[in-house]
Short mmCIF file of C-alpha atoms in Angstrom, two decimals:
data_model
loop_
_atom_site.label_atom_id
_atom_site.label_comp_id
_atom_site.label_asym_id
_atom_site.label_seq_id
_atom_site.Cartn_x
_atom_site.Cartn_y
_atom_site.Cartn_z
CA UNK A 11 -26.03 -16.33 41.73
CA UNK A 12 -25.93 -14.84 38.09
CA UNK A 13 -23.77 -17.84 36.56
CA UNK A 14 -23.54 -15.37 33.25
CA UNK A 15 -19.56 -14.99 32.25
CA UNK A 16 -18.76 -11.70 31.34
CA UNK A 17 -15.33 -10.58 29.67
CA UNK A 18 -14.02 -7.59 30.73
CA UNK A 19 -12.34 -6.72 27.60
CA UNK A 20 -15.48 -6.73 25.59
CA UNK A 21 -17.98 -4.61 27.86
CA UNK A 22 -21.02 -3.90 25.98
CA UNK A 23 -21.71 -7.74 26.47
CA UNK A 24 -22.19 -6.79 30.26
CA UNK A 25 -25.73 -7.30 31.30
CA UNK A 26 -25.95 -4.01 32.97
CA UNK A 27 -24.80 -2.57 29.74
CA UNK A 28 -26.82 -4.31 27.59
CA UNK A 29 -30.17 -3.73 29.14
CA UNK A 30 -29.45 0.48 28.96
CA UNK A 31 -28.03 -0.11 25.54
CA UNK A 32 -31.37 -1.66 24.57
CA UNK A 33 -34.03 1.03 26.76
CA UNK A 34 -31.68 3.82 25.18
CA UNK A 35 -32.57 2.64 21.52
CA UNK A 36 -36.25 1.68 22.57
CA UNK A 37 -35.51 -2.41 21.55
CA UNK A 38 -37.49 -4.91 23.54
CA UNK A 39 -35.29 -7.81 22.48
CA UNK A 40 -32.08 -7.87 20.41
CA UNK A 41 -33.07 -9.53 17.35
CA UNK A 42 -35.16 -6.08 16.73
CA UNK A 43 -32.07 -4.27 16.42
CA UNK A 44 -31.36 -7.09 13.41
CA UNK A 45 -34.79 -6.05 11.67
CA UNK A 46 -33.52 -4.60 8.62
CA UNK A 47 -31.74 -7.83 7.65
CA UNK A 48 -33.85 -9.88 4.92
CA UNK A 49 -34.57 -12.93 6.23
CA UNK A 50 -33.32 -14.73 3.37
CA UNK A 51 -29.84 -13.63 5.08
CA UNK A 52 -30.26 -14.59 8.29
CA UNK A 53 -29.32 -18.17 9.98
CA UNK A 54 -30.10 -19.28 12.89
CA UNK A 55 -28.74 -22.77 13.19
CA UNK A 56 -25.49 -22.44 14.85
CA UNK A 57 -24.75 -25.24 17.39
CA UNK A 58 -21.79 -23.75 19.66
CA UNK A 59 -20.27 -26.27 21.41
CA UNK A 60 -19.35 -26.91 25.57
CA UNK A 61 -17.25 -23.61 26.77
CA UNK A 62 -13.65 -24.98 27.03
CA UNK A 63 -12.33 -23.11 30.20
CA UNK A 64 -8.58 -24.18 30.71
CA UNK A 65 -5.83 -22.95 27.65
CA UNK A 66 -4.55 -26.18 26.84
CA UNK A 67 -7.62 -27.46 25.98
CA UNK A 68 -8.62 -24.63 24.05
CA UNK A 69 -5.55 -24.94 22.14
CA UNK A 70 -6.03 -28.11 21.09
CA UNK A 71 -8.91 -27.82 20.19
CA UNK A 72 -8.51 -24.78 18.33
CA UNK A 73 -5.23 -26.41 16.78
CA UNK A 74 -7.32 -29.68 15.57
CA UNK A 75 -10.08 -27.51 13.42
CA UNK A 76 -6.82 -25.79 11.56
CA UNK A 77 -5.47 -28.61 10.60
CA UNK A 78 -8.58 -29.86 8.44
CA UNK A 79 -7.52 -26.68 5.83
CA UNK A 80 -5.20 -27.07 3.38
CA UNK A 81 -2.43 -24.71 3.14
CA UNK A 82 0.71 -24.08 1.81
CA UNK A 83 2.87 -26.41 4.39
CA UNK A 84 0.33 -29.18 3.39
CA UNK A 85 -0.42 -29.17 -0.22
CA UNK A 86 1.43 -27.76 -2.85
CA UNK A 87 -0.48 -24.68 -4.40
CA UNK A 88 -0.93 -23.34 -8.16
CA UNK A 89 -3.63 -21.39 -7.42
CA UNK A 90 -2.81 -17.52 -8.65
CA UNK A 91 -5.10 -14.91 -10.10
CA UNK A 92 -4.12 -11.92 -7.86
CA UNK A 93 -2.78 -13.57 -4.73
CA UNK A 94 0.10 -15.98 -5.25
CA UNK A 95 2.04 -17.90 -3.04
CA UNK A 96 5.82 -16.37 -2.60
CA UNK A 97 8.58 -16.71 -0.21
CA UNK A 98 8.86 -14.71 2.96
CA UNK A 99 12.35 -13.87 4.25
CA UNK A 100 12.89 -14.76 7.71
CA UNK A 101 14.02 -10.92 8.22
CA UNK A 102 10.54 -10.03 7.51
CA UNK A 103 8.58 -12.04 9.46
CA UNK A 104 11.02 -11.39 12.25
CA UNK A 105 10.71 -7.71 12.30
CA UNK A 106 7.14 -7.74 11.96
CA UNK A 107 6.69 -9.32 15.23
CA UNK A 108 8.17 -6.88 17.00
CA UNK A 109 5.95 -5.15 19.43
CA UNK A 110 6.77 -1.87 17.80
CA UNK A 111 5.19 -2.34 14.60
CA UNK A 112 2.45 -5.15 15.72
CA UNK A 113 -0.36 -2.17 15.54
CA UNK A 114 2.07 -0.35 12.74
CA UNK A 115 -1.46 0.53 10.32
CA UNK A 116 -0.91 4.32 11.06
CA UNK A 117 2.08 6.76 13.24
CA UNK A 118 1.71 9.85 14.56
CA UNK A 119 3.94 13.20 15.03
CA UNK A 120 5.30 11.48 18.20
CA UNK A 121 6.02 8.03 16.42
CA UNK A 122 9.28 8.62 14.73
CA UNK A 123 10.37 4.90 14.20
CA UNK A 124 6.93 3.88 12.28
CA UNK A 125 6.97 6.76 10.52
CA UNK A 126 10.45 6.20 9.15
CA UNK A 127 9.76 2.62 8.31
CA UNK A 128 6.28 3.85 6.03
CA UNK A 129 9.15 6.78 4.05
CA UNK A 130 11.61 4.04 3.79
CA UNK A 131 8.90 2.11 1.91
CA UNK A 132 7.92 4.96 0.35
CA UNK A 133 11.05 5.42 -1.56
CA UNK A 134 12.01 2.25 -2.51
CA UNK A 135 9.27 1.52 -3.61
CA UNK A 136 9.20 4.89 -5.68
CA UNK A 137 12.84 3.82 -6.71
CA UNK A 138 11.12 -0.30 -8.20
CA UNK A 139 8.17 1.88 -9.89
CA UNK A 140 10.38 4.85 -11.25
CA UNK A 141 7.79 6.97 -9.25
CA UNK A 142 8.28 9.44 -6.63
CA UNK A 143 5.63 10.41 -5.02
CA UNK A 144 2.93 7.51 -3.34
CA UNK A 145 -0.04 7.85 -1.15
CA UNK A 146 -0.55 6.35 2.14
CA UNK A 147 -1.54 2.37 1.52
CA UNK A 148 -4.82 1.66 0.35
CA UNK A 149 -7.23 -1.25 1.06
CA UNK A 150 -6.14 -3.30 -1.71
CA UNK A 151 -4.87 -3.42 -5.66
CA UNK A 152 -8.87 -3.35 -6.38
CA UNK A 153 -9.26 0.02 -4.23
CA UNK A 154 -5.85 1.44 -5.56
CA UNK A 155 -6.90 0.80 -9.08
CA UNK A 156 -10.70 2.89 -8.35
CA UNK A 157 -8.73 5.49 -6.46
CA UNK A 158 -6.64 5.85 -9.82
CA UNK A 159 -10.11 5.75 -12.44
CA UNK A 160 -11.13 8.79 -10.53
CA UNK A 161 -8.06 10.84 -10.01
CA UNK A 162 -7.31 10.47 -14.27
CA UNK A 163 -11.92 11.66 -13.82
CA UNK A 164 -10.73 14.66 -11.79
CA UNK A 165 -7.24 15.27 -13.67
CA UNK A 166 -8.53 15.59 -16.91
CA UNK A 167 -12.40 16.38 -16.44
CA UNK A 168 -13.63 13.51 -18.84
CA UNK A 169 -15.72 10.53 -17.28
CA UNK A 170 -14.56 7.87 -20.04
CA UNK A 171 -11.77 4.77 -18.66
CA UNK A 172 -10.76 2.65 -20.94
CA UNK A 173 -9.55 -0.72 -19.47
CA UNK A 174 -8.05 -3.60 -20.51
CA UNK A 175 -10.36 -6.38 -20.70
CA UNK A 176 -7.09 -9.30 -19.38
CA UNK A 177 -7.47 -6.68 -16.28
CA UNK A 178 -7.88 -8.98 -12.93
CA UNK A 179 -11.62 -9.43 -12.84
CA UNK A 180 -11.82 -9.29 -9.31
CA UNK A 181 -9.66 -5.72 -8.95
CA UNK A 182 -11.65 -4.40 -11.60
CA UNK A 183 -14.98 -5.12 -9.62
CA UNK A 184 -13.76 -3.35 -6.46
CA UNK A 185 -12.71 -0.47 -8.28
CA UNK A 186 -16.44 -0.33 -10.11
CA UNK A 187 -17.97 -0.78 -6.54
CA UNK A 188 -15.67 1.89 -5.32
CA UNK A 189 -16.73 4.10 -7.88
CA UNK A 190 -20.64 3.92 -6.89
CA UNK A 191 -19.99 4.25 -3.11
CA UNK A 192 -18.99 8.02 -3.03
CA UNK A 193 -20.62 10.78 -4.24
CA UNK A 194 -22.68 9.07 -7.47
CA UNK A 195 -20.29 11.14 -9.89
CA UNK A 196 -18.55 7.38 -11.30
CA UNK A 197 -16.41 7.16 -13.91
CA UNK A 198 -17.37 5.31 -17.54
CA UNK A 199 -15.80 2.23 -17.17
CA UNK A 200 -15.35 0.71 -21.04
CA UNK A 201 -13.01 -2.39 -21.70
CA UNK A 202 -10.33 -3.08 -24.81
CA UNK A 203 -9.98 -5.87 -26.02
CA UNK A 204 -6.76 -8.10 -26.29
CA UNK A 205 -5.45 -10.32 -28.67
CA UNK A 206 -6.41 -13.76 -28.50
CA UNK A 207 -3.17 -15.20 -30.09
CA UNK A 208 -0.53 -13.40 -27.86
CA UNK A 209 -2.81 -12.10 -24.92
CA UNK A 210 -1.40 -8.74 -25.89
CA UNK A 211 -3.78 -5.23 -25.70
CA UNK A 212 -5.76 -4.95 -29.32
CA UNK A 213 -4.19 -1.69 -30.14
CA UNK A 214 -6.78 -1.12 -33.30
CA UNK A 215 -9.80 -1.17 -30.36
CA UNK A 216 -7.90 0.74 -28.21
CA UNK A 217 -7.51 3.20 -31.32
CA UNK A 218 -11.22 3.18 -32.29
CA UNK A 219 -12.08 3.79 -28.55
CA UNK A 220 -10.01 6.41 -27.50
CA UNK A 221 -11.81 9.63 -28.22
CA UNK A 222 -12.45 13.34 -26.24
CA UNK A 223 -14.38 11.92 -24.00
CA UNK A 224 -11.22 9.55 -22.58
CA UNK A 225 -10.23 10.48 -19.27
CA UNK A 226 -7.62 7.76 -18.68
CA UNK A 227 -6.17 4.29 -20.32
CA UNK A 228 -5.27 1.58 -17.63
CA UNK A 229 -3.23 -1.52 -18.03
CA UNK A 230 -2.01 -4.19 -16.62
CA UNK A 231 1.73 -5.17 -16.43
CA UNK A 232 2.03 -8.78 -16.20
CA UNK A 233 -1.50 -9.62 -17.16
CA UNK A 234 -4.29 -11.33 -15.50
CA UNK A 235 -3.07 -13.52 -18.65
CA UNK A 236 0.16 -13.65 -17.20
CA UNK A 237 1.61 -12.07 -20.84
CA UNK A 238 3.93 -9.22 -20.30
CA UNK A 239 2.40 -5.80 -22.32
CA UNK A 240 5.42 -5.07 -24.30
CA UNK A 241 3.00 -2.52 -26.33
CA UNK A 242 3.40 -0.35 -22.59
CA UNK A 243 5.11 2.32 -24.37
CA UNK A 244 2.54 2.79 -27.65
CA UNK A 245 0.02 2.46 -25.58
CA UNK A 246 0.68 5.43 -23.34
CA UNK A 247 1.80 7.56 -25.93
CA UNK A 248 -1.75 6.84 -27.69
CA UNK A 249 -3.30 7.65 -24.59
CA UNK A 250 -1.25 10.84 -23.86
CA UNK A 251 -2.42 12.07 -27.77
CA UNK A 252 -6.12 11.96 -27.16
CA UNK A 253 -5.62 14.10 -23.99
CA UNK A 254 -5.70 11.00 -21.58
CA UNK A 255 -3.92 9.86 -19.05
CA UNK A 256 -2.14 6.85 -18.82
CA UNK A 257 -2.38 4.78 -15.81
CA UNK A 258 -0.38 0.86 -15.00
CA UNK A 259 -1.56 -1.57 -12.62
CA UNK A 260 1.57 -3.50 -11.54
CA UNK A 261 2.84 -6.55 -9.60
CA UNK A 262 5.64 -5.05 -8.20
CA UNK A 263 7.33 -8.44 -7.61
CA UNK A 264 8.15 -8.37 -11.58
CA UNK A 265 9.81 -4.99 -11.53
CA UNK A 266 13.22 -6.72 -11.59
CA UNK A 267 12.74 -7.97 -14.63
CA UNK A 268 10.02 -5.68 -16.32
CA UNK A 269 10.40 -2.00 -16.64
CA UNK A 270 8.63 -0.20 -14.26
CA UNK A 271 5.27 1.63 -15.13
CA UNK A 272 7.23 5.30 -14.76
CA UNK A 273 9.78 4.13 -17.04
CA UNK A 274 7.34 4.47 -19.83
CA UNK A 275 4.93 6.79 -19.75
CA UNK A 276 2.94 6.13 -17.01
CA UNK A 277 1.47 9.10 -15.22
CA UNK A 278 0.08 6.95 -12.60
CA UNK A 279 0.68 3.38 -11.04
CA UNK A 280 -1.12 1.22 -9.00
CA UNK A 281 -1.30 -2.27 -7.80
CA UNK A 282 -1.20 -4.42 -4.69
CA UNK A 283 1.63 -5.66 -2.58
CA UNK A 284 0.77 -9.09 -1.71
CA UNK A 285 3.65 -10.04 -3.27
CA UNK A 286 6.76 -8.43 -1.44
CA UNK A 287 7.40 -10.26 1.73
CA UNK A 288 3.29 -10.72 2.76
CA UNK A 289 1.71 -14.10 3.73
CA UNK A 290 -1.95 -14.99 2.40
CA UNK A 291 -4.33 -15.59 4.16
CA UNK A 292 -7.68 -16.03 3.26
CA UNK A 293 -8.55 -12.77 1.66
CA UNK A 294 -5.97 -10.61 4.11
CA UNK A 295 -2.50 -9.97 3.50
CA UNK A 296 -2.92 -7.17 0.69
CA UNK A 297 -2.57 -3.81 0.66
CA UNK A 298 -3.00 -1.34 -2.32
CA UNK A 299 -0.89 1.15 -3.21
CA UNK A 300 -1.12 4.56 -6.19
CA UNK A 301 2.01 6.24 -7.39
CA UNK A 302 2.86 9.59 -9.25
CA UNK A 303 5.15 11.51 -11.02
CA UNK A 304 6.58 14.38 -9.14
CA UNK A 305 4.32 16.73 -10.37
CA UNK A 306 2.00 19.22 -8.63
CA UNK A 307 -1.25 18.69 -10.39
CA UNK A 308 -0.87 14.51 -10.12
CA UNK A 309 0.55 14.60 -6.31
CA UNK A 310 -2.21 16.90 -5.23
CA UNK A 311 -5.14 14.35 -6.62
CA UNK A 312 -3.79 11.68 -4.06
CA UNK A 313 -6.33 11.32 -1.97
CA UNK A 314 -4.62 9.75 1.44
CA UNK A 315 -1.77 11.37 3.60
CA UNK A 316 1.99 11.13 2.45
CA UNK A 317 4.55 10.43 4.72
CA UNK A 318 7.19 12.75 5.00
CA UNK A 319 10.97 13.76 6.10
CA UNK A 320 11.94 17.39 7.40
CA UNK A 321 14.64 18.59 9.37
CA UNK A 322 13.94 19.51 12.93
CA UNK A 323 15.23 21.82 15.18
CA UNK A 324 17.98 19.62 16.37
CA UNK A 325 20.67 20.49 13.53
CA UNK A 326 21.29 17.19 11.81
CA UNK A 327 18.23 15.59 13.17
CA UNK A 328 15.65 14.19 10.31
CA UNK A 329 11.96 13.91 11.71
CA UNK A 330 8.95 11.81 10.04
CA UNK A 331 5.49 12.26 9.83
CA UNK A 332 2.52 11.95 7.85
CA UNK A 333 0.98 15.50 7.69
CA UNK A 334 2.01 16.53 4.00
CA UNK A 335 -1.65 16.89 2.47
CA UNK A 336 -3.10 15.95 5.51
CA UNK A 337 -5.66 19.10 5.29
CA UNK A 338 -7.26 17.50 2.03
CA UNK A 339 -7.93 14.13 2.80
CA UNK A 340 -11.18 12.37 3.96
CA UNK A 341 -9.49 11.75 7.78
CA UNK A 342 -9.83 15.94 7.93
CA UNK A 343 -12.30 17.20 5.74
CA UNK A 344 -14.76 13.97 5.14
CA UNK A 345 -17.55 14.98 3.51
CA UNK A 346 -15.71 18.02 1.25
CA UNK A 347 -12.42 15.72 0.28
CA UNK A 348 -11.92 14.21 -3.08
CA UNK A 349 -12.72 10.48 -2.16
CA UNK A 350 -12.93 8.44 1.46
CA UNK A 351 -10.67 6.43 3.36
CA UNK A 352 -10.25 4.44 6.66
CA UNK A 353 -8.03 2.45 7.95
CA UNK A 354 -5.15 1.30 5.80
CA UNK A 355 -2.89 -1.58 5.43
CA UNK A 356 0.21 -0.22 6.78
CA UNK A 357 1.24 -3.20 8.61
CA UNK A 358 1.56 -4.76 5.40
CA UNK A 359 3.64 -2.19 3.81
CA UNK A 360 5.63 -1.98 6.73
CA UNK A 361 6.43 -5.86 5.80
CA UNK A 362 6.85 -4.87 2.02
CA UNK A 363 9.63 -2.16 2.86
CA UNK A 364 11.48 -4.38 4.80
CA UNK A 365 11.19 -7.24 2.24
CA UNK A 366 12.57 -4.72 -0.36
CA UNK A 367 15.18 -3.72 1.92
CA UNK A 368 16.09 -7.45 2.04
CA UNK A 369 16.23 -8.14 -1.54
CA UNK A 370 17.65 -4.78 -2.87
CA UNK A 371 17.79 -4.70 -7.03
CA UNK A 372 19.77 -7.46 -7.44
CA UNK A 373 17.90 -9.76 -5.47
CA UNK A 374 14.46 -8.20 -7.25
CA UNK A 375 16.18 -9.48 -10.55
CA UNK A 376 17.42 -12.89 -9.47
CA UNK A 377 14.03 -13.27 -8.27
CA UNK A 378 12.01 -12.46 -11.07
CA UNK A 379 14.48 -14.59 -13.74
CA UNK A 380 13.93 -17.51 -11.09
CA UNK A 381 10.21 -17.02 -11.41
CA UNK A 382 10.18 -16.57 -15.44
CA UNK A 383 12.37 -19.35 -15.73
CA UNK A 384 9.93 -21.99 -13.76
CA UNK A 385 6.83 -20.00 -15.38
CA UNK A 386 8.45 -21.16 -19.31
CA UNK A 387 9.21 -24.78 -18.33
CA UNK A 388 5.95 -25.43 -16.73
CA UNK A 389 4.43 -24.09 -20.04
CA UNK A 390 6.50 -26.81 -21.61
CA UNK A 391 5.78 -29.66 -19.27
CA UNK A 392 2.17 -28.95 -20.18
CA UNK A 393 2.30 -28.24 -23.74
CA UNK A 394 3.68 -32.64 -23.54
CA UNK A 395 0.18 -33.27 -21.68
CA UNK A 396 -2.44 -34.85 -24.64
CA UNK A 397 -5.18 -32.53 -25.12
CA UNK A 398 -3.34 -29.69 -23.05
CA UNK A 399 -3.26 -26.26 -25.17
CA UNK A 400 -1.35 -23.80 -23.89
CA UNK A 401 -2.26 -20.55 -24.83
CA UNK A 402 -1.29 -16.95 -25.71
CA UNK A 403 2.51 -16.66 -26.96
CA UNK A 404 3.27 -13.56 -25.32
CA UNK A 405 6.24 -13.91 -22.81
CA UNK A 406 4.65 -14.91 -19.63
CA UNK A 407 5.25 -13.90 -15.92
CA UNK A 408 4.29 -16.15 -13.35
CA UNK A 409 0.86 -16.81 -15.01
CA UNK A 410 -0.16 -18.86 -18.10
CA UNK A 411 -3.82 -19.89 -19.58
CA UNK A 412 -3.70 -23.60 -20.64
CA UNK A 413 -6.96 -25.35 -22.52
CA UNK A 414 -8.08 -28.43 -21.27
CA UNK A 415 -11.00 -29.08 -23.82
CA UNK A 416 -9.38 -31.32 -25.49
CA UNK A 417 -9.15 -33.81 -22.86
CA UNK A 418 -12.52 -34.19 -21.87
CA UNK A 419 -12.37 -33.26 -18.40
CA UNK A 420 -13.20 -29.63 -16.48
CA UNK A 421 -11.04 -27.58 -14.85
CA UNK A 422 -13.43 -28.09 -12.07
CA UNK A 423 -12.80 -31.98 -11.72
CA UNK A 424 -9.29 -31.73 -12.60
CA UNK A 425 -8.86 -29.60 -9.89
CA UNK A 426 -11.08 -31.69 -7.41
CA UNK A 427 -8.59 -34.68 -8.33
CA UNK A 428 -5.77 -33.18 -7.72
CA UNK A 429 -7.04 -32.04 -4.11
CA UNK A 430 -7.08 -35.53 -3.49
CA UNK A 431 -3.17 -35.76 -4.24
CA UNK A 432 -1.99 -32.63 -1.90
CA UNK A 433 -1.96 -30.26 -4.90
CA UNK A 434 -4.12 -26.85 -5.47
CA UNK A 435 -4.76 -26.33 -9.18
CA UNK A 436 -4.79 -23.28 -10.88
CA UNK A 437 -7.68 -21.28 -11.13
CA UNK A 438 -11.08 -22.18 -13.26
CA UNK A 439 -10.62 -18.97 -15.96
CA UNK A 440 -15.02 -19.69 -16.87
CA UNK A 441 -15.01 -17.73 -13.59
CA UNK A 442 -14.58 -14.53 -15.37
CA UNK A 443 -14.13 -15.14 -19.07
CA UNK A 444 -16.77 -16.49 -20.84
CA UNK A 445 -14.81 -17.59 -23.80
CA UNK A 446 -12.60 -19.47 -21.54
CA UNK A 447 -14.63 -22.93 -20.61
CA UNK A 448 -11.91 -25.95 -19.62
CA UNK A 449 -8.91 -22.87 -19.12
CA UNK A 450 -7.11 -22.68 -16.30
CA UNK A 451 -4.91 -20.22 -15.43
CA UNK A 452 -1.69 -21.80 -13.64
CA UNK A 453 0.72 -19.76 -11.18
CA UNK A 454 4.06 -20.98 -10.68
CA UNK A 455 6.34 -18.45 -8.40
CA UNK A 456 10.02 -18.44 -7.14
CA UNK A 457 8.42 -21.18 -3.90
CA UNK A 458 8.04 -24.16 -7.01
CA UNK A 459 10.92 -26.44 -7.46
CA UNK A 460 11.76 -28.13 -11.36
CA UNK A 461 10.10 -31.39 -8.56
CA UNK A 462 7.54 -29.41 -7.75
CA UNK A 463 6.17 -28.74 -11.47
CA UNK A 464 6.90 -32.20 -12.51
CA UNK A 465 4.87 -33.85 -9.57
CA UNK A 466 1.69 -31.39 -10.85
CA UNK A 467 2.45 -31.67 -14.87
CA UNK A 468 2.19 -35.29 -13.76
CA UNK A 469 -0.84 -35.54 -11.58
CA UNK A 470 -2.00 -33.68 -14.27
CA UNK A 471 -1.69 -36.20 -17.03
CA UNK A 472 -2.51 -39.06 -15.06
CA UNK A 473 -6.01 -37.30 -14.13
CA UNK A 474 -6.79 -36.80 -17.84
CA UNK A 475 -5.35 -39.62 -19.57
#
């Protein structure tokens, strides 16, 4: 009797299957078909454990390795830098589980309910950007952000970005990968610098850098720094003079508070929605999305589908679907289309129209007071920590640099500490700034009582004193 257990939902593991799989590609044993793989990369020592055959047991089980993580219902987390923890309505979390919009990445001409849940998003979040026409989701902010270098490449015919250096490192590395992984023609990625007193864009680098070659100046609004760009403005209209165009990477989550990217000047914005309504996890729960002005020669450089509304046949009757452009992107034309794309995050935008919907403007503005109002007294409460230097006096947004040379302990064992108390620090800024040793960036969002910042200004204090 073959005692081998084979699942019927995965059924290339069948050993039938398997064994013509293998004489069809010539392989004598399966670790040939792994050949190509350094060996440096490969490990071998995994030590899988007893099957567990009854559900209970497995759930358990499963439920007794979870609990050694720390999350957010266990520890209280200050840990930002692109993916902060924020409140999820119950309306969003309730709708999402619906069976209809479970597998809601994509729709089709015949799915008329998904596809009016992607417009929907669509338009509000046109209406929070002051945009008004938006591609299908990306990846991620870091994809959105490449997608947008190499539309202001092909909108202008120049090869030159300039960036702002208090960019978020790790978006800014996507979008240079993404730039190398399509057709070799990358854009000229060169960073400006900001002001080390207020965290603000150095608008006399930006000057001396801007030149013929400039295809497009990108920002971002709050920064990596957490300082709001009030120079937005200046700096597109700087941008717009040397023939460039001028693109915003934006939290949307601050838009209640902070003018949006279309509002002035921007001929393109970008960004990820992590924050509207989307729970982190480990990497997932993001989804990227590019913006434009209605105007022919931007909409036509989006490189995804675009959901759209027509009437139908039925007088009165509205249908949705996602063909507008359809015939120039990647899923039609592949190798001839202006960049590539797979599957998208639409299950997450799907959650981010329906937080929107939830909050409407005035709830977008409560919200981002509440979170600029606990972002300014945690800056306080650790201004009164000895040898605590809080840095950059540009008005903050959820994010703030604070020094901790002067107390003579790392970011890296102040954070270990305060593991040991329930709390996740902010993050260790050496990461990506070199100039930054001992700074750590601290997040504080809408989820962070005046308790909450107390307890961690405190744990804080008592670590370094």
């Amino acid at each position: 009797m073959n005692n081998s257990t084979v699942y019927p939902y995965i059924p290339n593991t069948a050993p039938e299957t398997k064994k013509r799989m293998m004489e069809r590609i010539s392989a004598k044993t399966e670790r040939e078909i792994f050949d190509v793989i350094p060996e440096r990369l490969l490990y071998d020592g995994f030590d899988f454990p007893e099957a567990i055959h009854d559900e209970y047991s497995l759930k358990r089980h499963t439920e007794e390795i979870l609990a050694k993580n720390a999350n957010l219902s266990t520890h209280l987390c200050f840990r930002g830098a692109g993916c902060a923890p924020h409140f999820i309505p119950a309306t969003v979390d309730e709708l999402m589980k619906r069976g209809e919009f479970v597998t809601a990445y994509t729709s089709d001409l015949g799915d008329q309910g998904r596809g009016q849940l992607q417009f929907e998003y669509q338009s509000l979040m046109g209406e929070l950007l002051d945009m008004e026409v938006i591609a299908f989701p990306q990846y991620d902010g870091g994809s959105s952000l490449g997608h947008a270098m190499r539309m202001c490449k092909r909108l202008t015919g120049r090869k030159k970005i300039l960036v702002a250096a208090s960019m978020n490192a790790f978006a800014l590395d996507i979008a240079k990968n993404y730039q190398n992984q399509i057709d070799g023609d990358y854009c000229d990625i060169v960073l400006v610098d900001y002001d080390k007193e207020t965290g603000l864009l150095d608008l006399g680098d930006l000057e001396a850098k801007l030149d013929g070659a400039t295809a497009g100046v990108i920002i971002e609004n709050p920064t990596f720094l957490g300082t709001i760009e009030v120079n937005g403005r200046k700096i597109g209209e700087m941008a717009k003079a040397a023939g460039a165009e001028f693109a915003v990477y934006a939290d949307p989550v601050s838009l209640g508070v902070i003018e949006a990217p279309g509002s002035y000047g921007a001929t393109i914005a970008c960004g990820d929605v992590h924050s509207l309504g989307i729970h982190m996890g480990a990497g997932a729960g993001v989804g990227g999305y590019v913006m434009v002005k209605d105007e022919y020669r931007y909409a036509k450089e989006l490189k995804d589908m675009m959901y759209a509304a027509s009437p139908t046949c039925v007088e009165g009757e509205i249908g949705f679907s996602f063909e507008a452009s359809f015939d120039r992107t990647s899923y039609e034309i592949r190798e001839k289309s202006a960049e590539f794309t797979g599957t998208s995050a639409g299950m997450h935008t799907a959650a981010a129209g329906v937080y929107l919907a939830t909050m409407g403007p005035e709830g977008m503005k409560e919200l981002g007071e509440l979170i600029m109002h606990r972002c300014a007294y945690a800056k306080k409460r650790f201004s009164r920590i000895k040898g605590v230097d809080v840095k950059l006096s540009g008005v903050s947004f959820k994010e703030f640099v604070a020094d901790f040379s002067g107390t003579g302990k790392t970011v890296k064992e102040i954070n270990e500490r305060l593991l040991e108390k329930n709390i996740i620090g902010g993050f260790d800024m050496s990461e990506v700034y070199d100039e930054m040793e001992n700074h750590m960036l601290v997040c504080v969002t809408e989820i962070h009582s005046k308790e909450d910042i107390d307890r961690f200004a405190d744990a804080v204090a008592e670590i370094t004193g």
